Every structure is written in C-alpha cells, then in structure tokens.
Coordinates of C-alpha atoms and ligand atoms in Angstrom, one line a residue:
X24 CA 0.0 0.0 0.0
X25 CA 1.1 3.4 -0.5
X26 CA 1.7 4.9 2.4
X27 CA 3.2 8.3 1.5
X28 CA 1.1 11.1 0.6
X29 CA 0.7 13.1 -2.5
X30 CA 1.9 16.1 0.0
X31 CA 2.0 17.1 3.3
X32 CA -1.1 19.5 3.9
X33 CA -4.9 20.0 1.9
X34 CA -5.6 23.4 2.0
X35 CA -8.0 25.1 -0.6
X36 CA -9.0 21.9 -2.2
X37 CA -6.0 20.3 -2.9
X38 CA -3.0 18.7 -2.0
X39 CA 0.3 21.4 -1.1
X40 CA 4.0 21.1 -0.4
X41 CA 6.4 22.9 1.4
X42 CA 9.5 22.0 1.9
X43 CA 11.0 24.4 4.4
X44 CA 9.1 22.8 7.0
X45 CA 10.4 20.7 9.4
X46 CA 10.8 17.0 8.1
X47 CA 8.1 14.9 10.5
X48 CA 8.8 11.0 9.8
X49 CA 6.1 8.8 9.8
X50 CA 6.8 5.5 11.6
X51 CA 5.1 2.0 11.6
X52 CA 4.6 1.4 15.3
X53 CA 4.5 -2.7 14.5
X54 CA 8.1 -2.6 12.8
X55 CA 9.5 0.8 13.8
X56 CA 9.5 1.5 9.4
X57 CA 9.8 4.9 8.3
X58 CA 6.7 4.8 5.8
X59 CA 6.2 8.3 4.7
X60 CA 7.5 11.9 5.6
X61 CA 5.6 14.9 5.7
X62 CA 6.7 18.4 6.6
X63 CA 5.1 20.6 9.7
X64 CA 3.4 23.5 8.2
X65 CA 5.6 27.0 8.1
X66 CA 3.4 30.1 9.2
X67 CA 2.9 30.8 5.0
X68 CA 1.3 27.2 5.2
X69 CA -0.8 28.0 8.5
X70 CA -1.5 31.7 7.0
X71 CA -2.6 29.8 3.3
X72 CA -5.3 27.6 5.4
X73 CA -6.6 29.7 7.4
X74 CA -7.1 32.5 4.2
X75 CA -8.6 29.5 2.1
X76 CA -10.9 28.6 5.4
X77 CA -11.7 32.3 5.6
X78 CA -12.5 32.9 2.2
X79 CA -15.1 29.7 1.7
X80 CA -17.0 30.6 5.1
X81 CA -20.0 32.8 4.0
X82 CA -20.6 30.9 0.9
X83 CA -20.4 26.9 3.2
X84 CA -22.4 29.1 5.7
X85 CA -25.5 30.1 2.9
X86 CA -26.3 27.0 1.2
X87 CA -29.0 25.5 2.7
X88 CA -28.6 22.7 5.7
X89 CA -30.1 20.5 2.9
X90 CA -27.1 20.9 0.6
X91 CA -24.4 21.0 2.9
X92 CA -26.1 17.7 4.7
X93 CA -26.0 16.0 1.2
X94 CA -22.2 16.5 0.9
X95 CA -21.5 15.2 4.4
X96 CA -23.9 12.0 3.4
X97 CA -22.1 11.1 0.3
X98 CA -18.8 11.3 2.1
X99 CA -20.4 9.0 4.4
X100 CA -20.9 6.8 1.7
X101 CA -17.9 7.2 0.0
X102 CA -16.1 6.0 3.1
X103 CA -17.6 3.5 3.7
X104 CA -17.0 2.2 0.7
X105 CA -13.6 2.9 1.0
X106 CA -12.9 0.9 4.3
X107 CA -11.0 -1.4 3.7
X108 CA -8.0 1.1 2.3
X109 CA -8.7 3.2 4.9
X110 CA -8.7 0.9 7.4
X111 CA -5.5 -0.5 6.4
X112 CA -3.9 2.9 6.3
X113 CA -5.3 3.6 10.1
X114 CA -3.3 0.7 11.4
X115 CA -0.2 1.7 9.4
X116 CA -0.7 5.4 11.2
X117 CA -1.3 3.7 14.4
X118 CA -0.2 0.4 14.5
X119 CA -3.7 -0.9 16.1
X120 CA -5.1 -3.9 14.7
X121 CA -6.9 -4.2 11.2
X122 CA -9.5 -6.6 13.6
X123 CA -10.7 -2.8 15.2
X124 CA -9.5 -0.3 12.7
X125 CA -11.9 -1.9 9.9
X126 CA -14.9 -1.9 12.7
X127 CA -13.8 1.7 14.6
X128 CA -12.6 4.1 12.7
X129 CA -13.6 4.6 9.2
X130 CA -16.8 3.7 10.0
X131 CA -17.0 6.1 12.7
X132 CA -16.0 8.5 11.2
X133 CA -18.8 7.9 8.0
X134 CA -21.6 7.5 11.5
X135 CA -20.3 11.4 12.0
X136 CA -20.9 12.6 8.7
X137 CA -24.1 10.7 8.4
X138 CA -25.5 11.7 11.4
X139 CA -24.3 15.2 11.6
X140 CA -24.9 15.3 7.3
X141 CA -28.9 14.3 7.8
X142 CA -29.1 17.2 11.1
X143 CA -27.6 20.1 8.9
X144 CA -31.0 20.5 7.2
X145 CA -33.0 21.0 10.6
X146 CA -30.9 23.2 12.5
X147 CA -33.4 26.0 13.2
X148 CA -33.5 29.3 15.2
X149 CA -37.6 29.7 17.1
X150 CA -40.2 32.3 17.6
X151 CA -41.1 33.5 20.8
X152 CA -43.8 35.5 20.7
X153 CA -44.4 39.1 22.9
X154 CA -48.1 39.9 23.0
X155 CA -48.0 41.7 19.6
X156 CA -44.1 41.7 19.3
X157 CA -41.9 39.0 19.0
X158 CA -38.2 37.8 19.1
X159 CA -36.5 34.7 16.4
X160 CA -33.6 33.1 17.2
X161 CA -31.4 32.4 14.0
X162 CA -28.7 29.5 15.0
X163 CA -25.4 30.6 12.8
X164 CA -21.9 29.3 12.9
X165 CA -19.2 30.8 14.7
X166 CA -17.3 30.8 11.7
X167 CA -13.8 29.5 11.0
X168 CA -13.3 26.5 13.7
X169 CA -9.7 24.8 14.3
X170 CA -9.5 21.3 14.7
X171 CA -6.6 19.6 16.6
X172 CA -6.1 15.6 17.1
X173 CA -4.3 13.0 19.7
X174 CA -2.9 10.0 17.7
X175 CA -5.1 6.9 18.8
X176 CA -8.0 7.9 16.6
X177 CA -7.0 9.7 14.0
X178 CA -9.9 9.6 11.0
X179 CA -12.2 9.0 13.7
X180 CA -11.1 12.6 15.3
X181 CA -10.9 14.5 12.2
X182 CA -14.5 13.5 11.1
X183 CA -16.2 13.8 14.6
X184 CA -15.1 17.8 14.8
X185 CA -15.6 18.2 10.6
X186 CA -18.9 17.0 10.5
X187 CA -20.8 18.7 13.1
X188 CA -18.3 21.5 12.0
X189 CA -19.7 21.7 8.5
X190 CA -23.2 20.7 9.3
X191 CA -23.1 24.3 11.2
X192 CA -21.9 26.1 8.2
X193 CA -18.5 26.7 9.4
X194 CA -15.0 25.7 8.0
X195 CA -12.3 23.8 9.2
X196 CA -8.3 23.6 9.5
X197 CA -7.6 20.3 11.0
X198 CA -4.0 19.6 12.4
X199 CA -3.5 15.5 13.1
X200 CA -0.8 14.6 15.5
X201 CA 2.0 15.3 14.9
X202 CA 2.7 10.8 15.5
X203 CA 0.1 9.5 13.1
X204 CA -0.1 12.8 9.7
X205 CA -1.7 10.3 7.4
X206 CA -5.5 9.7 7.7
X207 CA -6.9 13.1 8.2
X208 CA -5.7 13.7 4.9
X209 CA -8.1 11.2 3.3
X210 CA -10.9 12.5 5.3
X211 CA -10.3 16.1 3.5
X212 CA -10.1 14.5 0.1
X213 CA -13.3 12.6 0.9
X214 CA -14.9 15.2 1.7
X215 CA -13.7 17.2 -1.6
X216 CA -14.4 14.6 -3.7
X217 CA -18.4 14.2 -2.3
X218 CA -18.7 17.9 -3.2
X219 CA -17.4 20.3 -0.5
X220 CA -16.3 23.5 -2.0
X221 CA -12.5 24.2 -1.6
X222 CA -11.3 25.3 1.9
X223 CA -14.0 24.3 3.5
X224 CA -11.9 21.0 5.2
X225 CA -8.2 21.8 4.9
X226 CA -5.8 19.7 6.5
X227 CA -1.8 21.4 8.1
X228 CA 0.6 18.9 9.6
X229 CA 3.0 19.8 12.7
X230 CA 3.6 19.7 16.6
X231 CA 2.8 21.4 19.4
X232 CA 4.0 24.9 17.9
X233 CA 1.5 24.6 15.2
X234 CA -1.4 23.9 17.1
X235 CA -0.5 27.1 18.9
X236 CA 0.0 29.3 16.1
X237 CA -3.4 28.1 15.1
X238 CA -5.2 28.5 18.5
X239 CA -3.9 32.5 18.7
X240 CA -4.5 33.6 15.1
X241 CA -7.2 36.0 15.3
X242 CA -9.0 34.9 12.1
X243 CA -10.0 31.8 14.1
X244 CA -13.6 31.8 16.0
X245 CA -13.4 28.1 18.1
X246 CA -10.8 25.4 19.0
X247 CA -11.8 21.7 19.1
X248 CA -8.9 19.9 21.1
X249 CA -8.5 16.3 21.5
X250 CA -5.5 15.7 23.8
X251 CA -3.8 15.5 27.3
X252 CA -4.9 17.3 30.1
X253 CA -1.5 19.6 30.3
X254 CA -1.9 20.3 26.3
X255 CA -5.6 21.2 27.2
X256 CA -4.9 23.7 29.8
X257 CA -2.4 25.5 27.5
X258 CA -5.0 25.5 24.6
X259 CA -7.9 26.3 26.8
X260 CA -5.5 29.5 28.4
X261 CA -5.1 30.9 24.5
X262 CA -8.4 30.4 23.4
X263 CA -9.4 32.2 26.2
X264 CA -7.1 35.4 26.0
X265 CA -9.3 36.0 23.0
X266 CA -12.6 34.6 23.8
X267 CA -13.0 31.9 20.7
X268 CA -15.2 29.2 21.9
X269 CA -13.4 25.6 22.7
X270 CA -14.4 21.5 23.1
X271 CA -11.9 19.8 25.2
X272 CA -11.7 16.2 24.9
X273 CA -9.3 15.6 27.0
X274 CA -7.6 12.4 29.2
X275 CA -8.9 10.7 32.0
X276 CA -8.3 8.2 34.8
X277 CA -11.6 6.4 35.0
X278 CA -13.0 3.9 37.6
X279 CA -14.8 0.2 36.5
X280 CA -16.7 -0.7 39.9
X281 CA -17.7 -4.6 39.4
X282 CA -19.8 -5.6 42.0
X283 CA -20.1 -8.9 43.7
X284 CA -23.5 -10.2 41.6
X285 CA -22.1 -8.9 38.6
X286 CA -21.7 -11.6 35.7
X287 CA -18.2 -12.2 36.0
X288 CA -18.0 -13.1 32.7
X289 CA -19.3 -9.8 31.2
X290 CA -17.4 -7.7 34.0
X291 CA -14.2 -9.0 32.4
X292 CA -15.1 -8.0 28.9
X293 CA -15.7 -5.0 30.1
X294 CA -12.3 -4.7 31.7
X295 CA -10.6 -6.0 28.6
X296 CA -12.4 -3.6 26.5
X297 CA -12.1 -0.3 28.5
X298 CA -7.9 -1.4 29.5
X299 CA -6.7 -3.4 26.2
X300 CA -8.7 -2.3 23.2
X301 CA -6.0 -0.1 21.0
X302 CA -3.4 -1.3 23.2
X303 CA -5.0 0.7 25.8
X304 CA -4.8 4.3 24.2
X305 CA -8.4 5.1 25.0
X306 CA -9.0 8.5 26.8
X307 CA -12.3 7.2 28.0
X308 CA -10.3 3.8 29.7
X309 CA -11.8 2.4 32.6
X310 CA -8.4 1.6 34.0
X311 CA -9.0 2.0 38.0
X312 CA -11.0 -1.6 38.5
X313 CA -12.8 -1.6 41.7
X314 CA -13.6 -5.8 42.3
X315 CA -15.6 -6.2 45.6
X316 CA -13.2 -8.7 48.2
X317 CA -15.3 -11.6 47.4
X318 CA -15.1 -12.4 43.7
X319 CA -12.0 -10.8 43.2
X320 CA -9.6 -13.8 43.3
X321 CA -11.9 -15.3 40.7
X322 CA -11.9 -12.3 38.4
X323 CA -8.4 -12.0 38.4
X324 CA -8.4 -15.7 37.6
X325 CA -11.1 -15.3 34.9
X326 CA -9.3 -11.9 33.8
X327 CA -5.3 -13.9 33.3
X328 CA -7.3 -17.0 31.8
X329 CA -9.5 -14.5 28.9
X330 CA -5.8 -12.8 28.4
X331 CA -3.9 -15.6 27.2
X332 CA -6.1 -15.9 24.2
X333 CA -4.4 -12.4 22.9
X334 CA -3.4 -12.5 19.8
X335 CA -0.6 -10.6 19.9
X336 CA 1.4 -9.8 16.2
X337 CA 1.4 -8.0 13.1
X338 CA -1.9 -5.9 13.2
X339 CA -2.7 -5.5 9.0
X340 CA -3.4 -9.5 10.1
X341 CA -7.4 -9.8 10.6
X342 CA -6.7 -12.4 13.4
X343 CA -4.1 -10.0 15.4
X344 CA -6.5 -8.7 18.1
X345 CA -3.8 -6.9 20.0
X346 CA -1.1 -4.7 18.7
X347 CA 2.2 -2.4 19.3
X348 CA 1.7 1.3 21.3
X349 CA 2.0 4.0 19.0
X350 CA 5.7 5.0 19.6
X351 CA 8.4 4.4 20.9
X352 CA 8.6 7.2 23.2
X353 CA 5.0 6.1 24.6
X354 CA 6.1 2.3 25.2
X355 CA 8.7 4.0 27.2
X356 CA 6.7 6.0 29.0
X357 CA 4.1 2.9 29.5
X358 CA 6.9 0.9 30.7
X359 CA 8.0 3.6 33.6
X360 CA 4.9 3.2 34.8
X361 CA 5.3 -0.7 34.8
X362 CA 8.5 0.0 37.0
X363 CA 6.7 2.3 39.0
X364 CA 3.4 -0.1 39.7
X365 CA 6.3 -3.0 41.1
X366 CA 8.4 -0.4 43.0
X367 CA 5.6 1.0 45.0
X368 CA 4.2 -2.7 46.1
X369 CA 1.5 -3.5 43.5
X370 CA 1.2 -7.1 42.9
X371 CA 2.0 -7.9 39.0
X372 CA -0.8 -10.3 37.9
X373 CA 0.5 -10.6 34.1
X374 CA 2.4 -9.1 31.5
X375 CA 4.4 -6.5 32.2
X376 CA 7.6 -7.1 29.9
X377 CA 8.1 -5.6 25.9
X378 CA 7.8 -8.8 23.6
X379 CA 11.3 -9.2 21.5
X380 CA 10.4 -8.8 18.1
X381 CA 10.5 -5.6 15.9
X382 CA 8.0 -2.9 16.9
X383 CA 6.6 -1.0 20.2
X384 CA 4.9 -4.0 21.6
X385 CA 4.2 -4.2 25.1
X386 CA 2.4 -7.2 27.0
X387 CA -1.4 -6.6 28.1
X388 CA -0.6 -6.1 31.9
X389 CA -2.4 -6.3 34.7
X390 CA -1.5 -5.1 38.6
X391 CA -4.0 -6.1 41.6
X392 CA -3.7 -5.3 45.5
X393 CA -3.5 -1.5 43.9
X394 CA -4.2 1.2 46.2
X395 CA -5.5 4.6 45.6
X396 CA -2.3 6.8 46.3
X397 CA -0.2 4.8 44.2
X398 CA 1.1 5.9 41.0
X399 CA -0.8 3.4 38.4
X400 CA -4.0 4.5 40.3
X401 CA -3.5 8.1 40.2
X402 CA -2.2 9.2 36.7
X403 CA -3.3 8.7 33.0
X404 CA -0.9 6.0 31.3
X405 CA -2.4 5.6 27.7
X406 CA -1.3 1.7 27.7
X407 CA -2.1 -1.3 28.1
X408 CA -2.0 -1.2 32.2
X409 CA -4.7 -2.4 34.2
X410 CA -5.0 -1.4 38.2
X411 CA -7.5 -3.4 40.2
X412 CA -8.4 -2.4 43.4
X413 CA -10.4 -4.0 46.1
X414 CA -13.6 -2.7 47.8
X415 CA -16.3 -3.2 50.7
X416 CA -19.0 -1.5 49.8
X417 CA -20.9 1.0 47.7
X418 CA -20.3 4.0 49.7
X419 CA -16.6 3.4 50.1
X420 CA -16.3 2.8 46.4
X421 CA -18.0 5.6 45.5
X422 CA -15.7 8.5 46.9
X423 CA -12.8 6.1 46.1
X424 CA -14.1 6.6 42.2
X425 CA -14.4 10.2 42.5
X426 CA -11.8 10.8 44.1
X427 CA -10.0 11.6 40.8
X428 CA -9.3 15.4 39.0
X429 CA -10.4 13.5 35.9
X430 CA -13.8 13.2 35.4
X431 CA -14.6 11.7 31.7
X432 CA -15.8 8.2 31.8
X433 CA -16.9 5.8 34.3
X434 CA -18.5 2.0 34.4
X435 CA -20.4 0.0 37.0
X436 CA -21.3 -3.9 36.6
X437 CA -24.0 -5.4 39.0
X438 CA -27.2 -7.0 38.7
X439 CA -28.8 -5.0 41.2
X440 CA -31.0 -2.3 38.5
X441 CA -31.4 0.4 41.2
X442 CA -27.9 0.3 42.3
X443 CA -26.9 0.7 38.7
X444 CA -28.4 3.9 38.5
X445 CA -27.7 5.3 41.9
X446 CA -23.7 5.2 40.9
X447 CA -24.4 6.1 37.6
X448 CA -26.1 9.1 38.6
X449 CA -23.4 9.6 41.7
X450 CA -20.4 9.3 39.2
X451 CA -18.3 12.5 38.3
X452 CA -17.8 11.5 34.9
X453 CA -19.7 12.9 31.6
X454 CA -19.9 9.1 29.8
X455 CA -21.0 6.4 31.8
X456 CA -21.7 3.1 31.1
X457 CA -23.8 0.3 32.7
X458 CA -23.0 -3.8 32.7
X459 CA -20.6 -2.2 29.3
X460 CA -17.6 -0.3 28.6
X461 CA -16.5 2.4 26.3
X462 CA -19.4 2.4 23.7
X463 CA -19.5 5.8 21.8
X464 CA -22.0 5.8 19.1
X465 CA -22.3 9.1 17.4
X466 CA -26.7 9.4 19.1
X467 CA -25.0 9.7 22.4
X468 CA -22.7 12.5 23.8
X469 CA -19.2 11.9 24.7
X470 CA -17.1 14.4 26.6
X471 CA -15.7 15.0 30.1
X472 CA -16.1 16.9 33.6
X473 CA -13.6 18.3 35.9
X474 CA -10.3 18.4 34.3
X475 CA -11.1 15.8 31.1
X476 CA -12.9 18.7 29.3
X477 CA -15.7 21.2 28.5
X478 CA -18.4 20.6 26.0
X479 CA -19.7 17.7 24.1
X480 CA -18.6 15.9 21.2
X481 CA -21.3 14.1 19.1
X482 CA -25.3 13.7 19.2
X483 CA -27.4 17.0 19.3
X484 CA -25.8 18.6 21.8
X485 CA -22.2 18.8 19.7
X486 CA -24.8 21.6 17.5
X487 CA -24.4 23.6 20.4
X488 CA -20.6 23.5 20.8
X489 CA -20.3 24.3 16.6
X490 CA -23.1 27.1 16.3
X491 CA -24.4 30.2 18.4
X492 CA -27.4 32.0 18.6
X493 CA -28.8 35.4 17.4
X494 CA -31.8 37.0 18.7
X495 CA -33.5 39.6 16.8
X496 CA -36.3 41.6 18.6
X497 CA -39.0 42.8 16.6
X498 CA -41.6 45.6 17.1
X499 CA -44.4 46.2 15.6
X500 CA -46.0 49.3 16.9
X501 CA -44.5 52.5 17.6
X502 CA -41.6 52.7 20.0
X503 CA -41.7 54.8 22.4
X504 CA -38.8 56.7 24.3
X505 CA -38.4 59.0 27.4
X506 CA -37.1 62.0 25.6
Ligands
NAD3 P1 -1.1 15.7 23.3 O1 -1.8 16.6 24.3 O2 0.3 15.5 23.5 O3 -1.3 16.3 21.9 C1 -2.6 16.5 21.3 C2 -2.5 17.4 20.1 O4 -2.2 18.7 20.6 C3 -1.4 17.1 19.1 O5 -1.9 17.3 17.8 C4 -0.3 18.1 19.5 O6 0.5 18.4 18.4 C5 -1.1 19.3 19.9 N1 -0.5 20.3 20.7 C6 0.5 20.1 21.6 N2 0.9 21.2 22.3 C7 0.1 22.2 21.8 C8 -0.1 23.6 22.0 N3 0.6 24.2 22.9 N4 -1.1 24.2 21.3 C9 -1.8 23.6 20.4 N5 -1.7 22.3 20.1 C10 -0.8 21.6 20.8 O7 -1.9 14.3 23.3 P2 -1.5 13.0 22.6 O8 -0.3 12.4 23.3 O9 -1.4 13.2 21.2 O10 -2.8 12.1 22.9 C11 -3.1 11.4 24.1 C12 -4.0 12.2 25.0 O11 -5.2 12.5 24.3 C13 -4.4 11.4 26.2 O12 -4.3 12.2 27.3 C14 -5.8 11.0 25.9 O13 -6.6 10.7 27.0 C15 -6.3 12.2 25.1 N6 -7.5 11.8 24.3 C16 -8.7 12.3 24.7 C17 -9.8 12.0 23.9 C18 -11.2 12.4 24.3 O14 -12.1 12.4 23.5 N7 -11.4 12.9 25.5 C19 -9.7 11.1 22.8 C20 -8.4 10.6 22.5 C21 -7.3 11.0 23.2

C-alpha cells in the first residue's frame, strides 16, 4: 500500500507542499519503518489555510442545511465504501489492529458525517412571541473553527469535529498529531471529492508549535482539542485570552466498579475492552478496576485465563487482536509506569515485559492489590496497564471513584437495576456506562467533567458546541422613548 502522501497538507481543495518545514517522519509502530515523511506547516502554510478557510466561510455558511447535509452523506458513503483502504492505512498510522481499525474508525467517522450530514437540514432558530411583538432566534456558525487531534483515533477525530463542524456552516483547518499525519488527509479528500467546495476541510501537519499558532491567530472563531490534560490547559489559556469558543476532549483516569452479583464473565469484557482495546490508548479507559473482596480472586483468575487468548502480532493480520503502542517514546513511557506499579508494592498479575520482536509491543498487563495513592492508580498512562483495586461496599467505592481530577468516563457492573443507576447518577464522569464499557455511538454524547474537558462531542448537543445563537427583537407598533 502506498503509504506516503501526494503532499504534506490539503488546503483550498487540494494537496500542497512545502518543503522548508520541518521534516516529520512517519513511523510503523508494529516494525518501527519509516513509511512516509511529511513536513510541519511553516506560518505561509498556517496563514494559506486559514485565508482559504476564511475565504469559503460565508458561501459553506448560505447554502441551505439541505445541501451542505447532502455532501456530508455522500462522504459518508464514499467512506464506507472505502474501508477497507482506509482501514488498512489507520493501522499503518497507528499500529492498532486491522481486527478494530476496519470496525472503529472509518466507519466512525462515516456515522459522524451521516448523522451530523442528515441534522444540517434542521438546524433552526424559534419564535417566541411578545403579546404583539416578538423575538427569532437564527442559530449561525461561529465561523472558521480549528481542529486539533491525539494519535489513537486519527480519521475518527478528524470526522467527529468536521462534521458537526460543516453541518453548522462553518469551515475547518484540522491539524492530526503530529505521531500519526496520514488519515486526516483522506478525510479532507473525501470530503472534496463528495462535493465540498474548496477550503471548507483543509488539513496542516506539525507539533505542538503549530497547534498554537493556530489556536492565537485572530482569524479563528473556536478550537476543538483532543489531547492530554497539560496540552488542554495550554490550549484552553489561549483560546481564552481571546474569547474563541473551545471543546476539550481531554484524558482521564476512570473507575470500573464490578460488584459482587455482577456476571463475571461480562465484568471482564468490560475490563478487557475499556484497558486493552487499541493497546490501551483510549482516553475514556476504565483503568481503576474496583472488584468487591469476594469475587475478586476469581476475576483475576477469569481476567489472566481471557488474556492468554491475545493474539498478539502483526496488526494488518485480521486475526491480530492486540497490537504495538504507537511509539516508541509512549512504550517507554508505559513501561516507567510498569517499574513504577512493582516499585511501590503493587502485585503484577501478568504481562508487564516488551515482547522481542520488531515494533513498540508491550504485554497486556495487569496489577491487583493496587491502592489509591499509588502511582498506576493516580495518573493517566495511555497503555495497556490495568490497576485493580479491592472494595467493601458502595459508599466506600464511590468516593474512592471520584476521588479523581479526571472526570470523563466511568462504568459499574452489578445486577442490582437500582444500584446501577444510583452510581451512575453519583459518578463525576460525563460518559458512563452500565454492565458495558466504552461504547461511543455518534446518538449519544461523549465528553468530560472536571479536568477531562468542557463541551460535548457528538449527538445533538455537539450543535451547540459548533453554532451560536442570534436574537432579533421585533416591534411592531410605535416605539416609544423618554425624551
Ligand atoms: P497531546 O496533548 O500531547 O497532543 C494532542 C495534540 O495537541 C497534538 O496534535 C499536538 O501536536 C497538539 N499540541 C501540543 N501542544 C500544543 C499547544 N501548545 N497548542 C496547540 N496544540 C498543541 O496528546 P496525545 O499524546 O497526542 O494524545 C493522548 C492524549 O489525548 C491522552 O491524554 C488521551 O486521554 C487524550 N485523548 C482524549 C480523547 C477524548 O475524546 N477525551 C480522545 C483521544 C485522546
């Protein structure tokens, strides 16, 4: 497969080049390859998106929701068609598995622009009527929004802020990770190829000094972030200095609480599916698991047994169901925390080591006896590193689970339907999940409290994270004034 692209950025339509930026190697997390190189944008790059975003505003912004929705649908289409490629070109960009990038990503992305493509044509303002006057509310875009992206979902990301971008009537420049350049740039061709006018989706590649340059320029109107909680803070500071609008999806440290009459059975899915899934690089991971004393021995037991059928190995391989971390700078950082979870008396119940072979592999791992002041339990580690920790009861585990500066997922397992709902409603977390884990279909939202984040991403209430709205009083008698 071709993995390098035509050029580094998609601004105005098509594909453009620029040498002078700084070279930014794209690596193959399950072989440590170089498969493409792209260069960070220089500020004549930034300047040339944000004119070309600019300049296609008004007219995005007055065709009707109807026509703007039919453009997001047949990009829908056309990427779905397209998902196999796609798919194979996520895993090169991230090294997860074919087995998830052909179920997760693409086609989350096409859910986005279906979704947000079918709403675009019934975004209305109302009338609210005054005895003989009356006030309408027109709902408008902000304007120009910037989108920035982490590296464990990258088409995913760059469709879930486009499309309820667009959908608004407002245009787009999207900078991807810096660690995985390559997808976003198919979402903006996709997008110009189902009929998006030029500059509507552009597309600059860089770091950290990019994103910036992008967050203070004052032709932008709203910053979409999807990143770390120190990244977030920065982003959230400059947005604010001028008063653009933001989303912040940002990290978290989320508890599982699995009580005693839970199906075992299910509670460990849901443990392997909110710690493992993408090798653990999930923001929304439920990776503080609260087991109550009494079955925890045998969900441990369960947990090792359901672990060992990992298929751990090249991820473009349908059967590979677990893959490498993204780079190598993030394996290390996963395996500090390894060190860190056996130095400060957690018990290592499996994995733990890097596999020999090529790649940023790391073994699922999982530490029990954890308790809440260490390490592993207190900070994000974006691997695949599960703490489980033991529990009495319900009111202990409770402040134990919010007892966190993160606040953007949370899970409970128990059979017990009014307990479900108690902790669900008691959690601090904006995405919550019941006898499941880490579900995010575009009908629901998905964002964060506390430090993971402000607004929503997807469902109706994204709309009013991408739009704002104007009131216009009207009189229809004489006015009269004091003087
Ligand atoms: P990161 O914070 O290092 O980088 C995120 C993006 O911000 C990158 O594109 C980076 O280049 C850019 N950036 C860095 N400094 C910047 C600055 N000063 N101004 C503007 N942009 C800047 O995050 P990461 O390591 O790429 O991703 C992992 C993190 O993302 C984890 O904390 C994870 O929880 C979080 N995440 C959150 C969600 C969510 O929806 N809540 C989803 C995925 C990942």
């Amino acid at each position: 497969m071709q993995t390098q692209p035509a050029a580094s950025h998609f601004i105005g339509g098509e594909y453009v080049e620029d040498t002078a930026g700084t070279p930014i190697d794209v690596i193959y997390p399950a072989t440590g390859e170089v498969i493409g190189r792209v260069h960070s944008a220089t500020p004549a790059i930034v300047d040339r998106a944000l004119e070309a975003a600019r300049g296609a505003q008004a007219a995005w912004a007055a065709m009707t929701g109807t026509e703007r929705g039919r453009i997001l649908r047949r990009a829908a289409d056309i990427m779905r068609e397209r998902n196999h490629e796609l798919s194979v070109l996520e895993t090169y960009d991230t090294g997860k598995p074919y087995q998830e990038t052909s179920v997760a990503d693409a086609t989350s992305g096409a859910d986005a622009l279906e979704y947000f493509g079918g709403m675009a044509a019934t975004l209305t303002g109302e009338h609210i009527q005054l005895g003989e006057d009356w006030v309408y509310t027109r709902r408008e875009p902000l304007g120009v929004c910037v989108g920035i992206g982490a590296w464990n979902y990258p088409t995913q990301i760059a469709s879930w802020k486009g499309a309820p971008a667009l959908a608004c009537g407002n245009t787009m420049v999207f900078k991807p990770s810096e660690t995985t350049p390559l997808c976003a740039l198919k979402v903006a061709e996709i997008l110009h190829e189902a009929g998006a006018p030029a500059g509507v989706y552009n597309v600059v590649q860089g770091l950290g000094d990019v994103g910036a340059a992008l967050v203070t320029d004052a032709r932008v109107d709203k910053v979409s972030l999807t990143g770390s909680v120190p990244t977030g803070r920065k982003v959230y500071a400059a947005a604010a200095a001028e008063m653009k609008h933001v989303t912040m999806e940002l990290g978290g440290k989320s508890p599982m609480i699995v009580f005693d009459d839970a199906d075992i059975e299910n509670a460990v899915s849901g443990a392997i599916l909110g710690n493992f899934y993408s090798s653990g690089q999930v923001c929304s991971n439920g990776t503080r698991v609260f087991v109550q004393k009494g079955i925890k021995e045998a969900f441990l037991a369960r947990l090792s047994e359901r672990l060992g059928q990992a298929v751990i190995g090249d991820p473009q391989d349908p059967a590979t169901s677990f893959g490498p971390m993204v780079s190598e700078r993030q394996m290390e950082i996963v395996q500090g925390y390894i060190a860190k979870g056996q130095d400060e008396g957690a018990r290592l119940v499996c994995g733990g080591n890097r596999l020999q072979r090529d790649g940023f592999f790391l073994e699922p791992t999982v530490f029990a006896d954890v308790t809440d002041g260490m390490t592993i339990a207190r900070e994000e580690i974006f691997g695949p590193v599960m703490a489980v920790l033991d529990f009495e009861d319900e009111g202990d585990v409770m402040a134990r689970a919010n007892d966190t500066e993160f606040g953007l997922a949370a899970g409970v397992f128990t059979r017990d339907l009014a307990r479900a709902h108690r902790v669900a409603a008691g959690f601090e977390a904006g995405t919550c999940y019941i006898n499941t884990y880490n579900d995010a279909p575009v009908e629901a939202p998905f964002g964060g409290v506390k430090a993971s984040g402000v607004g929503r991403e997807n469902s109706k209430a994204a709309i009013e994270h991408y739009s704002q709205v104007k009131s216009v009083y009207v009189r229809m008698g004489d006015l009269e004034a004091p003087f």
